[in-house]
C-alpha cells in the first residue's frame, strides 16, 4: 500500500520493499530509509564513503544532510517547500538509472543512455527532468516557480491549501492521477477537460451514442499496431508498447495542427480569393 499513488508505481518498478504498509514522507525514519536505499542501490551519486552522513545523521542534522544531497544533485525542488515533488524527482532519477543499468546488461534494449558519475549533477538533473514529467517546466527556482507560470494569469496561489485541495478533488473526479506539483497536475486536468469535456467532444460523444449499433461496433474495433508499422522495435515488449502510444499521440497532435492550419488557410482565402472591384474608378486610355 502507499499514501501516494504515483509513488506506488515507481517504488514497485524499483522493487522497493518497505517494512511498513505505507510510505509516510512525514515520518523521518521512513523517509531516511527510502533515500538511503535509493542512493545505495540505484542512484549511487556519492562515493561509498561519502554516504555516511546520509546513513548516520539523525533528526535535524539528517534533514540538513538531505537538503545538501538534493542540492548536490541539482534537484529543482526544495524538500522544505515541496517534499513530495523532491522525492518523486529522486524516484525518477532512480528509475532512469535502473533502466540504464538493465540496458548495459541487455544490449537489445538499446537505451542509448549513460550513467553519470559523481560530480555530474547538471547531467543528472537534465536526465531526471526528462524522465519525470516532463513536463514540469521547472528550473532551479524551486517547485513554486513552475506553479507560478499558470497561477499569475488566473490570480491563483499554488501554495494555497484551498486551491490545491480543490485541484486534487477535481483531478480525482475526472480520474487524473495526482501529482505533487500543482503546475503539472493543473496541466493534466486542463488537457483532459479540453479533450473530453469541451463542447465539440460532448457533441461527438452524443452523436456516437445515437449512432446505429453496427456503426458503434465498427468504431470500437481495435487494431493491433506492429513494430514494423511504427518503424521501430525497442526489443522490450512493454517499452515498445509505451513507445507506440507516444508515437500515436504525437501523430494525433500533428493531425490537429494540420487541421488548424487548414482552417487558417480557408479563413485567409475567404478574404483574398474573391476581390471586389469598383468599376466606377476605372479609366479607359490616359
PDB file of C-alpha atoms in Angstrom:
ATOM      1  CA  UNK A   1       0.000   0.000   0.000  1.00  0.00           C
ATOM      2  CA  UNK A   2       1.096   3.613  -0.412  1.00  0.00           C
ATOM      3  CA  UNK A   3      -0.078   7.068   0.634  1.00  0.00           C
ATOM      4  CA  UNK A   4       0.549   8.456  -2.845  1.00  0.00           C
ATOM      5  CA  UNK A   5      -0.481   6.546  -5.950  1.00  0.00           C
ATOM      6  CA  UNK A   6       2.345   7.777  -8.167  1.00  0.00           C
ATOM      7  CA  UNK A   7       4.933   6.679  -5.610  1.00  0.00           C
ATOM      8  CA  UNK A   8       3.412   3.200  -5.561  1.00  0.00           C
ATOM      9  CA  UNK A   9       4.062   2.585  -9.236  1.00  0.00           C
ATOM     10  CA  UNK A  10       7.603   3.909  -9.123  1.00  0.00           C
ATOM     11  CA  UNK A  11       8.516   2.060  -5.925  1.00  0.00           C
ATOM     12  CA  UNK A  12       7.116  -1.128  -7.404  1.00  0.00           C
ATOM     13  CA  UNK A  13       9.169  -0.608 -10.563  1.00  0.00           C
ATOM     14  CA  UNK A  14      12.278  -0.204  -8.400  1.00  0.00           C
ATOM     15  CA  UNK A  15      11.363  -3.305  -6.362  1.00  0.00           C
ATOM     16  CA  UNK A  16      11.445  -1.357  -3.100  1.00  0.00           C
ATOM     17  CA  UNK A  17      10.129  -3.236  -0.068  1.00  0.00           C
ATOM     18  CA  UNK A  18       9.129  -1.153   2.922  1.00  0.00           C
ATOM     19  CA  UNK A  19       8.734  -2.615   6.402  1.00  0.00           C
ATOM     20  CA  UNK A  20       5.609  -0.524   6.931  1.00  0.00           C
ATOM     21  CA  UNK A  21       2.376  -0.808   4.981  1.00  0.00           C
ATOM     22  CA  UNK A  22       2.631   2.728   3.624  1.00  0.00           C
ATOM     23  CA  UNK A  23       5.358   5.224   2.799  1.00  0.00           C
ATOM     24  CA  UNK A  24       4.768   8.207   5.047  1.00  0.00           C
ATOM     25  CA  UNK A  25       7.044  11.046   3.978  1.00  0.00           C
ATOM     26  CA  UNK A  26       6.341  12.911   7.209  1.00  0.00           C
ATOM     27  CA  UNK A  27       7.893  10.020   9.124  1.00  0.00           C
ATOM     28  CA  UNK A  28      11.606  10.843   9.197  1.00  0.00           C
ATOM     29  CA  UNK A  29      12.885   7.255   9.667  1.00  0.00           C
ATOM     30  CA  UNK A  30      10.787   6.031   6.697  1.00  0.00           C
ATOM     31  CA  UNK A  31      11.931   8.930   4.514  1.00  0.00           C
ATOM     32  CA  UNK A  32      15.551   8.370   5.543  1.00  0.00           C
ATOM     33  CA  UNK A  33      15.333   4.632   4.813  1.00  0.00           C
ATOM     34  CA  UNK A  34      13.945   5.339   1.343  1.00  0.00           C
ATOM     35  CA  UNK A  35      16.541   7.992   0.458  1.00  0.00           C
ATOM     36  CA  UNK A  36      19.463   5.894   1.717  1.00  0.00           C
ATOM     37  CA  UNK A  37      18.188   2.876  -0.219  1.00  0.00           C
ATOM     38  CA  UNK A  38      17.824   4.899  -3.417  1.00  0.00           C
ATOM     39  CA  UNK A  39      21.362   6.294  -3.100  1.00  0.00           C
ATOM     40  CA  UNK A  40      22.946   2.951  -2.174  1.00  0.00           C
ATOM     41  CA  UNK A  41      21.116   0.745  -4.651  1.00  0.00           C
ATOM     42  CA  UNK A  42      20.061   2.893  -7.610  1.00  0.00           C
ATOM     43  CA  UNK A  43      21.436   6.413  -7.892  1.00  0.00           C
ATOM     44  CA  UNK A  44      24.953   5.982  -6.445  1.00  0.00           C
ATOM     45  CA  UNK A  45      25.809   9.646  -6.933  1.00  0.00           C
ATOM     46  CA  UNK A  46      28.112   9.799  -3.890  1.00  0.00           C
ATOM     47  CA  UNK A  47      31.140   7.605  -3.381  1.00  0.00           C
ATOM     48  CA  UNK A  48      30.601   4.927  -0.728  1.00  0.00           C
ATOM     49  CA  UNK A  49      32.496   6.791   1.983  1.00  0.00           C
ATOM     50  CA  UNK A  50      30.554   9.986   1.206  1.00  0.00           C
ATOM     51  CA  UNK A  51      27.237   8.320   2.058  1.00  0.00           C
ATOM     52  CA  UNK A  52      27.939   8.063   5.780  1.00  0.00           C
ATOM     53  CA  UNK A  53      26.167  11.309   6.634  1.00  0.00           C
ATOM     54  CA  UNK A  54      23.003  10.113   4.897  1.00  0.00           C
ATOM     55  CA  UNK A  55      23.112   6.887   6.936  1.00  0.00           C
ATOM     56  CA  UNK A  56      24.219   8.092  10.367  1.00  0.00           C
ATOM     57  CA  UNK A  57      22.774  11.602  10.716  1.00  0.00           C
ATOM     58  CA  UNK A  58      19.584  11.926  12.752  1.00  0.00           C
ATOM     59  CA  UNK A  59      16.827  14.437  13.332  1.00  0.00           C
ATOM     60  CA  UNK A  60      17.524  17.987  12.213  1.00  0.00           C
ATOM     61  CA  UNK A  61      21.054  17.026  11.192  1.00  0.00           C
ATOM     62  CA  UNK A  62      19.715  14.468   8.726  1.00  0.00           C
ATOM     63  CA  UNK A  63      17.245  17.000   7.302  1.00  0.00           C
ATOM     64  CA  UNK A  64      20.152  19.342   6.621  1.00  0.00           C
ATOM     65  CA  UNK A  65      22.114  16.454   5.062  1.00  0.00           C
ATOM     66  CA  UNK A  66      19.143  15.567   2.863  1.00  0.00           C
ATOM     67  CA  UNK A  67      18.840  19.195   1.785  1.00  0.00           C
ATOM     68  CA  UNK A  68      22.534  19.206   0.832  1.00  0.00           C
ATOM     69  CA  UNK A  69      22.070  15.909  -1.024  1.00  0.00           C
ATOM     70  CA  UNK A  70      19.284  17.397  -3.145  1.00  0.00           C
ATOM     71  CA  UNK A  71      21.419  20.458  -3.786  1.00  0.00           C
ATOM     72  CA  UNK A  72      24.351  18.301  -4.921  1.00  0.00           C
ATOM     73  CA  UNK A  73      22.036  16.529  -7.352  1.00  0.00           C
ATOM     74  CA  UNK A  74      20.756  19.890  -8.638  1.00  0.00           C
ATOM     75  CA  UNK A  75      17.215  18.860  -7.744  1.00  0.00           C
ATOM     76  CA  UNK A  76      14.809  21.580  -8.931  1.00  0.00           C
ATOM     77  CA  UNK A  77      12.579  21.067  -5.873  1.00  0.00           C
ATOM     78  CA  UNK A  78      13.079  22.056  -2.266  1.00  0.00           C
ATOM     79  CA  UNK A  79      12.328  19.466   0.418  1.00  0.00           C
ATOM     80  CA  UNK A  80      11.052  22.240   2.657  1.00  0.00           C
ATOM     81  CA  UNK A  81       8.623  23.662   0.118  1.00  0.00           C
ATOM     82  CA  UNK A  82       7.508  20.511  -1.691  1.00  0.00           C
ATOM     83  CA  UNK A  83       8.795  17.272  -0.192  1.00  0.00           C
ATOM     84  CA  UNK A  84       6.558  15.079  -2.372  1.00  0.00           C
ATOM     85  CA  UNK A  85       7.904  16.640  -5.568  1.00  0.00           C
ATOM     86  CA  UNK A  86      11.508  16.246  -4.386  1.00  0.00           C
ATOM     87  CA  UNK A  87      11.027  12.560  -3.541  1.00  0.00           C
ATOM     88  CA  UNK A  88       9.169  11.964  -6.811  1.00  0.00           C
ATOM     89  CA  UNK A  89      12.097  13.565  -8.654  1.00  0.00           C
ATOM     90  CA  UNK A  90      14.529  11.229  -6.870  1.00  0.00           C
ATOM     91  CA  UNK A  91      12.402   8.237  -7.846  1.00  0.00           C
ATOM     92  CA  UNK A  92      12.522   9.407 -11.456  1.00  0.00           C
ATOM     93  CA  UNK A  93      16.325   9.579 -11.292  1.00  0.00           C
ATOM     94  CA  UNK A  94      16.469   6.081  -9.794  1.00  0.00           C
ATOM     95  CA  UNK A  95      14.205   4.628 -12.490  1.00  0.00           C
ATOM     96  CA  UNK A  96      16.264   6.245 -15.238  1.00  0.00           C
ATOM     97  CA  UNK A  97      19.461   4.735 -13.839  1.00  0.00           C
ATOM     98  CA  UNK A  98      17.831   1.368 -13.254  1.00  0.00           C
ATOM     99  CA  UNK A  99      16.838   1.201 -16.903  1.00  0.00           C
ATOM    100  CA  UNK A 100      20.332   2.284 -17.964  1.00  0.00           C
ATOM    101  CA  UNK A 101      21.869  -0.489 -15.875  1.00  0.00           C
ATOM    102  CA  UNK A 102      19.471  -3.028 -17.367  1.00  0.00           C
ATOM    103  CA  UNK A 103      20.329  -1.820 -20.861  1.00  0.00           C
ATOM    104  CA  UNK A 104      24.051  -2.257 -20.191  1.00  0.00           C
ATOM    105  CA  UNK A 105      23.406  -5.910 -19.349  1.00  0.00           C
ATOM    106  CA  UNK A 106      20.967  -6.374 -22.207  1.00  0.00           C
ATOM    107  CA  UNK A 107      22.077  -4.506 -25.373  1.00  0.00           C
ATOM    108  CA  UNK A 108      18.776  -5.321 -27.068  1.00  0.00           C
ATOM    109  CA  UNK A 109      17.126  -2.575 -25.011  1.00  0.00           C
ATOM    110  CA  UNK A 110      19.163  -0.001 -26.936  1.00  0.00           C
ATOM    111  CA  UNK A 111      18.693   2.691 -24.337  1.00  0.00           C
ATOM    112  CA  UNK A 112      21.435   4.981 -25.635  1.00  0.00           C
ATOM    113  CA  UNK A 113      21.827   6.308 -22.101  1.00  0.00           C
ATOM    114  CA  UNK A 114      24.919   6.565 -19.978  1.00  0.00           C
ATOM    115  CA  UNK A 115      25.357   6.640 -16.227  1.00  0.00           C
ATOM    116  CA  UNK A 116      26.533   9.931 -14.822  1.00  0.00           C
ATOM    117  CA  UNK A 117      29.323   9.669 -12.288  1.00  0.00           C
ATOM    118  CA  UNK A 118      29.950  11.760  -9.168  1.00  0.00           C
ATOM    119  CA  UNK A 119      30.220  15.432  -9.861  1.00  0.00           C
ATOM    120  CA  UNK A 120      27.796  15.451 -12.809  1.00  0.00           C
ATOM    121  CA  UNK A 121      24.815  16.926 -11.069  1.00  0.00           C
ATOM    122  CA  UNK A 122      23.810  19.051 -14.059  1.00  0.00           C
ATOM    123  CA  UNK A 123      23.650  15.998 -16.318  1.00  0.00           C
ATOM    124  CA  UNK A 124      21.729  14.150 -13.630  1.00  0.00           C
ATOM    125  CA  UNK A 125      19.217  16.937 -13.349  1.00  0.00           C
ATOM    126  CA  UNK A 126      18.720  17.009 -17.117  1.00  0.00           C
ATOM    127  CA  UNK A 127      18.150  13.237 -17.217  1.00  0.00           C
ATOM    128  CA  UNK A 128      15.740  13.252 -14.305  1.00  0.00           C
ATOM    129  CA  UNK A 129      13.789  16.205 -15.621  1.00  0.00           C
ATOM    130  CA  UNK A 130      13.275  14.495 -18.974  1.00  0.00           C
ATOM    131  CA  UNK A 131      12.130  11.273 -17.306  1.00  0.00           C
ATOM    132  CA  UNK A 132       9.775  12.923 -14.890  1.00  0.00           C
ATOM    133  CA  UNK A 133       7.008  14.748 -16.112  1.00  0.00           C
ATOM    134  CA  UNK A 134       8.264  16.072 -18.381  1.00  0.00           C
ATOM    135  CA  UNK A 135       6.991  18.107 -18.183  1.00  0.00           C
ATOM    136  CA  UNK A 136       7.101  20.366 -15.254  1.00  0.00           C
ATOM    137  CA  UNK A 137       8.880  23.293 -16.884  1.00  0.00           C
ATOM    138  CA  UNK A 138      10.502  23.994 -13.512  1.00  0.00           C
ATOM    139  CA  UNK A 139      14.024  25.278 -13.167  1.00  0.00           C
ATOM    140  CA  UNK A 140      16.351  25.894 -10.276  1.00  0.00           C
ATOM    141  CA  UNK A 141      13.872  28.337  -8.781  1.00  0.00           C
ATOM    142  CA  UNK A 142      12.120  25.543  -6.906  1.00  0.00           C
ATOM    143  CA  UNK A 143       8.781  23.837  -7.208  1.00  0.00           C
ATOM    144  CA  UNK A 144       6.778  27.018  -6.882  1.00  0.00           C
ATOM    145  CA  UNK A 145       8.424  28.527  -9.972  1.00  0.00           C
ATOM    146  CA  UNK A 146       6.612  26.095 -12.231  1.00  0.00           C
ATOM    147  CA  UNK A 147       3.329  26.710 -10.479  1.00  0.00           C
ATOM    148  CA  UNK A 148       3.627  30.487 -10.898  1.00  0.00           C
ATOM    149  CA  UNK A 149       3.598  30.077 -14.667  1.00  0.00           C
ATOM    150  CA  UNK A 150      -0.098  29.242 -14.525  1.00  0.00           C
ATOM    151  CA  UNK A 151      -1.137  30.943 -11.294  1.00  0.00           C
ATOM    152  CA  UNK A 152      -0.244  34.509 -12.202  1.00  0.00           C
ATOM    153  CA  UNK A 153      -2.659  34.949 -15.157  1.00  0.00           C
ATOM    154  CA  UNK A 154      -5.502  33.372 -13.190  1.00  0.00           C
ATOM    155  CA  UNK A 155      -4.751  35.084  -9.895  1.00  0.00           C
ATOM    156  CA  UNK A 156      -4.221  31.725  -8.174  1.00  0.00           C
ATOM    157  CA  UNK A 157      -1.713  30.938  -5.473  1.00  0.00           C
ATOM    158  CA  UNK A 158      -0.335  27.392  -5.903  1.00  0.00           C
ATOM    159  CA  UNK A 159       0.709  27.379  -2.256  1.00  0.00           C
ATOM    160  CA  UNK A 160      -2.885  27.996  -1.141  1.00  0.00           C
ATOM    161  CA  UNK A 161      -4.147  24.825   0.553  1.00  0.00           C
ATOM    162  CA  UNK A 162      -7.718  25.537  -0.548  1.00  0.00           C
ATOM    163  CA  UNK A 163      -6.655  25.780  -4.185  1.00  0.00           C
ATOM    164  CA  UNK A 164      -4.523  22.622  -4.008  1.00  0.00           C
ATOM    165  CA  UNK A 165      -7.321  20.740  -2.252  1.00  0.00           C
ATOM    166  CA  UNK A 166      -9.844  21.805  -4.889  1.00  0.00           C
ATOM    167  CA  UNK A 167      -7.443  20.895  -7.691  1.00  0.00           C
ATOM    168  CA  UNK A 168      -6.878  17.429  -6.215  1.00  0.00           C
ATOM    169  CA  UNK A 169     -10.627  16.925  -5.816  1.00  0.00           C
ATOM    170  CA  UNK A 170     -11.212  17.928  -9.444  1.00  0.00           C
ATOM    171  CA  UNK A 171      -8.428  15.607 -10.617  1.00  0.00           C
ATOM    172  CA  UNK A 172      -9.944  12.733  -8.662  1.00  0.00           C
ATOM    173  CA  UNK A 173     -13.382  13.421 -10.151  1.00  0.00           C
ATOM    174  CA  UNK A 174     -12.127  13.186 -13.733  1.00  0.00           C
ATOM    175  CA  UNK A 175      -9.773  10.278 -12.920  1.00  0.00           C
ATOM    176  CA  UNK A 176      -6.456  12.103 -13.305  1.00  0.00           C
ATOM    177  CA  UNK A 177      -3.567  10.569 -11.352  1.00  0.00           C
ATOM    178  CA  UNK A 178      -2.422  13.058  -8.660  1.00  0.00           C
ATOM    179  CA  UNK A 179       0.980  14.740  -8.875  1.00  0.00           C
ATOM    180  CA  UNK A 180       2.893  16.607  -6.148  1.00  0.00           C
ATOM    181  CA  UNK A 181       3.481  19.662  -8.363  1.00  0.00           C
ATOM    182  CA  UNK A 182       0.271  21.722  -8.802  1.00  0.00           C
ATOM    183  CA  UNK A 183       1.569  23.040 -12.149  1.00  0.00           C
ATOM    184  CA  UNK A 184       1.841  19.543 -13.600  1.00  0.00           C
ATOM    185  CA  UNK A 185      -1.496  18.449 -12.151  1.00  0.00           C
ATOM    186  CA  UNK A 186      -3.333  21.514 -13.449  1.00  0.00           C
ATOM    187  CA  UNK A 187      -1.851  20.974 -16.913  1.00  0.00           C
ATOM    188  CA  UNK A 188      -3.043  17.355 -16.889  1.00  0.00           C
ATOM    189  CA  UNK A 189      -6.519  18.408 -15.765  1.00  0.00           C
ATOM    190  CA  UNK A 190      -6.643  21.054 -18.499  1.00  0.00           C
ATOM    191  CA  UNK A 191      -5.723  18.523 -21.169  1.00  0.00           C
ATOM    192  CA  UNK A 192      -8.397  16.060 -20.029  1.00  0.00           C
ATOM    193  CA  UNK A 193     -11.070  18.753 -19.889  1.00  0.00           C
ATOM    194  CA  UNK A 194     -10.188  20.084 -23.340  1.00  0.00           C
ATOM    195  CA  UNK A 195     -10.053  16.560 -24.752  1.00  0.00           C
ATOM    196  CA  UNK A 196     -13.124  15.028 -23.107  1.00  0.00           C
ATOM    197  CA  UNK A 197     -15.355  17.821 -21.790  1.00  0.00           C
ATOM    198  CA  UNK A 198     -15.227  20.514 -24.479  1.00  0.00           C
ATOM    199  CA  UNK A 199     -18.421  21.258 -26.390  1.00  0.00           C
ATOM    200  CA  UNK A 200     -17.083  19.572 -29.527  1.00  0.00           C
ATOM    201  CA  UNK A 201     -16.148  16.458 -27.544  1.00  0.00           C
ATOM    202  CA  UNK A 202     -19.563  16.328 -25.868  1.00  0.00           C
ATOM    203  CA  UNK A 203     -21.319  16.742 -29.216  1.00  0.00           C
ATOM    204  CA  UNK A 204     -19.182  13.991 -30.732  1.00  0.00           C
ATOM    205  CA  UNK A 205     -19.937  11.687 -27.781  1.00  0.00           C
ATOM    206  CA  UNK A 206     -23.660  12.374 -28.103  1.00  0.00           C
ATOM    207  CA  UNK A 207     -23.545  11.687 -31.823  1.00  0.00           C
ATOM    208  CA  UNK A 208     -21.664   8.448 -31.229  1.00  0.00           C
ATOM    209  CA  UNK A 209     -24.188   7.312 -28.619  1.00  0.00           C
ATOM    210  CA  UNK A 210     -27.041   7.866 -31.069  1.00  0.00           C
ATOM    211  CA  UNK A 211     -25.297   6.017 -33.904  1.00  0.00           C
ATOM    212  CA  UNK A 212     -26.640   2.655 -35.153  1.00  0.00           C
ATOM    213  CA  UNK A 213     -25.413  -0.491 -33.428  1.00  0.00           C
ATOM    214  CA  UNK A 214     -23.389  -1.641 -36.450  1.00  0.00           C
ATOM    215  CA  UNK A 215     -21.598   1.697 -36.613  1.00  0.00           C
ATOM    216  CA  UNK A 216     -20.743   1.568 -32.889  1.00  0.00           C
ATOM    217  CA  UNK A 217     -19.335  -1.922 -33.314  1.00  0.00           C
ATOM    218  CA  UNK A 218     -17.184  -0.795 -36.231  1.00  0.00           C
ATOM    219  CA  UNK A 219     -15.878   2.266 -34.370  1.00  0.00           C
ATOM    220  CA  UNK A 220     -14.943   0.189 -31.307  1.00  0.00           C
ATOM    221  CA  UNK A 221     -12.880  -2.272 -33.318  1.00  0.00           C
ATOM    222  CA  UNK A 222      -9.285  -2.425 -32.082  1.00  0.00           C
ATOM    223  CA  UNK A 223      -6.320  -2.652 -34.406  1.00  0.00           C
ATOM    224  CA  UNK A 224      -3.008  -4.096 -33.301  1.00  0.00           C
ATOM    225  CA  UNK A 225      -0.056  -1.918 -34.290  1.00  0.00           C
ATOM    226  CA  UNK A 226       3.028  -3.977 -35.099  1.00  0.00           C
ATOM    227  CA  UNK A 227       6.598  -2.708 -34.564  1.00  0.00           C
ATOM    228  CA  UNK A 228       7.042  -2.706 -38.319  1.00  0.00           C
ATOM    229  CA  UNK A 229       4.139  -0.291 -38.700  1.00  0.00           C
ATOM    230  CA  UNK A 230       5.750   2.099 -36.207  1.00  0.00           C
ATOM    231  CA  UNK A 231       9.156   1.860 -37.795  1.00  0.00           C
ATOM    232  CA  UNK A 232      10.998   0.725 -34.665  1.00  0.00           C
ATOM    233  CA  UNK A 233      11.309  -2.150 -32.214  1.00  0.00           C
ATOM    234  CA  UNK A 234      12.967  -1.483 -28.851  1.00  0.00           C
ATOM    235  CA  UNK A 235      13.363  -5.155 -28.041  1.00  0.00           C
ATOM    236  CA  UNK A 236      11.302  -4.954 -24.858  1.00  0.00           C
ATOM    237  CA  UNK A 237       7.547  -5.605 -25.334  1.00  0.00           C
ATOM    238  CA  UNK A 238       6.413  -3.255 -22.554  1.00  0.00           C
ATOM    239  CA  UNK A 239       8.732  -0.451 -23.626  1.00  0.00           C
ATOM    240  CA  UNK A 240       7.742  -0.908 -27.250  1.00  0.00           C
ATOM    241  CA  UNK A 241       4.042  -0.629 -26.376  1.00  0.00           C
ATOM    242  CA  UNK A 242       4.685   2.600 -24.463  1.00  0.00           C
ATOM    243  CA  UNK A 243       6.670   3.981 -27.410  1.00  0.00           C
ATOM    244  CA  UNK A 244       3.820   3.090 -29.775  1.00  0.00           C
ATOM    245  CA  UNK A 245       1.373   5.027 -27.604  1.00  0.00           C
ATOM    246  CA  UNK A 246       3.664   8.072 -27.602  1.00  0.00           C
ATOM    247  CA  UNK A 247       4.059   7.825 -31.376  1.00  0.00           C
ATOM    248  CA  UNK A 248       0.279   7.658 -31.904  1.00  0.00           C
ATOM    249  CA  UNK A 249      -0.309  10.583 -29.543  1.00  0.00           C
ATOM    250  CA  UNK A 250       2.270  12.607 -31.454  1.00  0.00           C
ATOM    251  CA  UNK A 251       0.583  11.764 -34.759  1.00  0.00           C
ATOM    252  CA  UNK A 252      -2.745  12.907 -33.339  1.00  0.00           C
ATOM    253  CA  UNK A 253      -1.184  16.216 -32.292  1.00  0.00           C
ATOM    254  CA  UNK A 254       0.226  16.649 -35.795  1.00  0.00           C
ATOM    255  CA  UNK A 255      -3.199  15.923 -37.260  1.00  0.00           C
ATOM    256  CA  UNK A 256      -4.778  18.573 -35.017  1.00  0.00           C
ATOM    257  CA  UNK A 257      -2.068  21.039 -36.045  1.00  0.00           C
ATOM    258  CA  UNK A 258      -2.740  20.325 -39.731  1.00  0.00           C
ATOM    259  CA  UNK A 259      -6.474  20.852 -39.159  1.00  0.00           C
ATOM    260  CA  UNK A 260      -5.813  24.251 -37.559  1.00  0.00           C
ATOM    261  CA  UNK A 261      -3.501  25.238 -40.419  1.00  0.00           C
ATOM    262  CA  UNK A 262      -6.165  24.259 -42.981  1.00  0.00           C
ATOM    263  CA  UNK A 263      -8.761  26.327 -41.150  1.00  0.00           C
ATOM    264  CA  UNK A 264      -6.422  29.312 -41.155  1.00  0.00           C
ATOM    265  CA  UNK A 265      -5.776  28.944 -44.887  1.00  0.00           C
ATOM    266  CA  UNK A 266      -9.503  28.785 -45.595  1.00  0.00           C
ATOM    267  CA  UNK A 267     -10.100  31.917 -43.498  1.00  0.00           C
ATOM    268  CA  UNK A 268      -7.387  33.834 -45.363  1.00  0.00           C
ATOM    269  CA  UNK A 269      -8.626  32.658 -48.756  1.00  0.00           C
ATOM    270  CA  UNK A 270     -12.123  33.856 -47.913  1.00  0.00           C
ATOM    271  CA  UNK A 271     -10.639  37.337 -47.768  1.00  0.00           C
ATOM    272  CA  UNK A 272      -8.139  37.247 -50.642  1.00  0.00           C
ATOM    273  CA  UNK A 273      -9.595  34.810 -53.187  1.00  0.00           C
ATOM    274  CA  UNK A 274     -12.682  36.897 -54.091  1.00  0.00           C
ATOM    275  CA  UNK A 275     -11.576  40.514 -54.567  1.00  0.00           C
ATOM    276  CA  UNK A 276     -14.207  43.105 -55.389  1.00  0.00           C
ATOM    277  CA  UNK A 277     -13.541  45.839 -57.988  1.00  0.00           C
ATOM    278  CA  UNK A 278     -15.105  49.286 -58.035  1.00  0.00           C
ATOM    279  CA  UNK A 279     -15.630  49.836 -61.799  1.00  0.00           C
ATOM    280  CA  UNK A 280     -16.581  53.468 -61.283  1.00  0.00           C
ATOM    281  CA  UNK A 281     -12.969  54.235 -60.537  1.00  0.00           C
ATOM    282  CA  UNK A 282     -11.741  52.684 -63.780  1.00  0.00           C
ATOM    283  CA  UNK A 283     -10.403  54.731 -66.686  1.00  0.00           C
ATOM    284  CA  UNK A 284     -10.002  53.984 -70.394  1.00  0.00           C
ATOM    285  CA  UNK A 285      -6.837  55.309 -72.008  1.00  0.00           C
ATOM    286  CA  UNK A 286      -4.836  58.118 -70.425  1.00  0.00           C
TER     287      UNK A 286
END
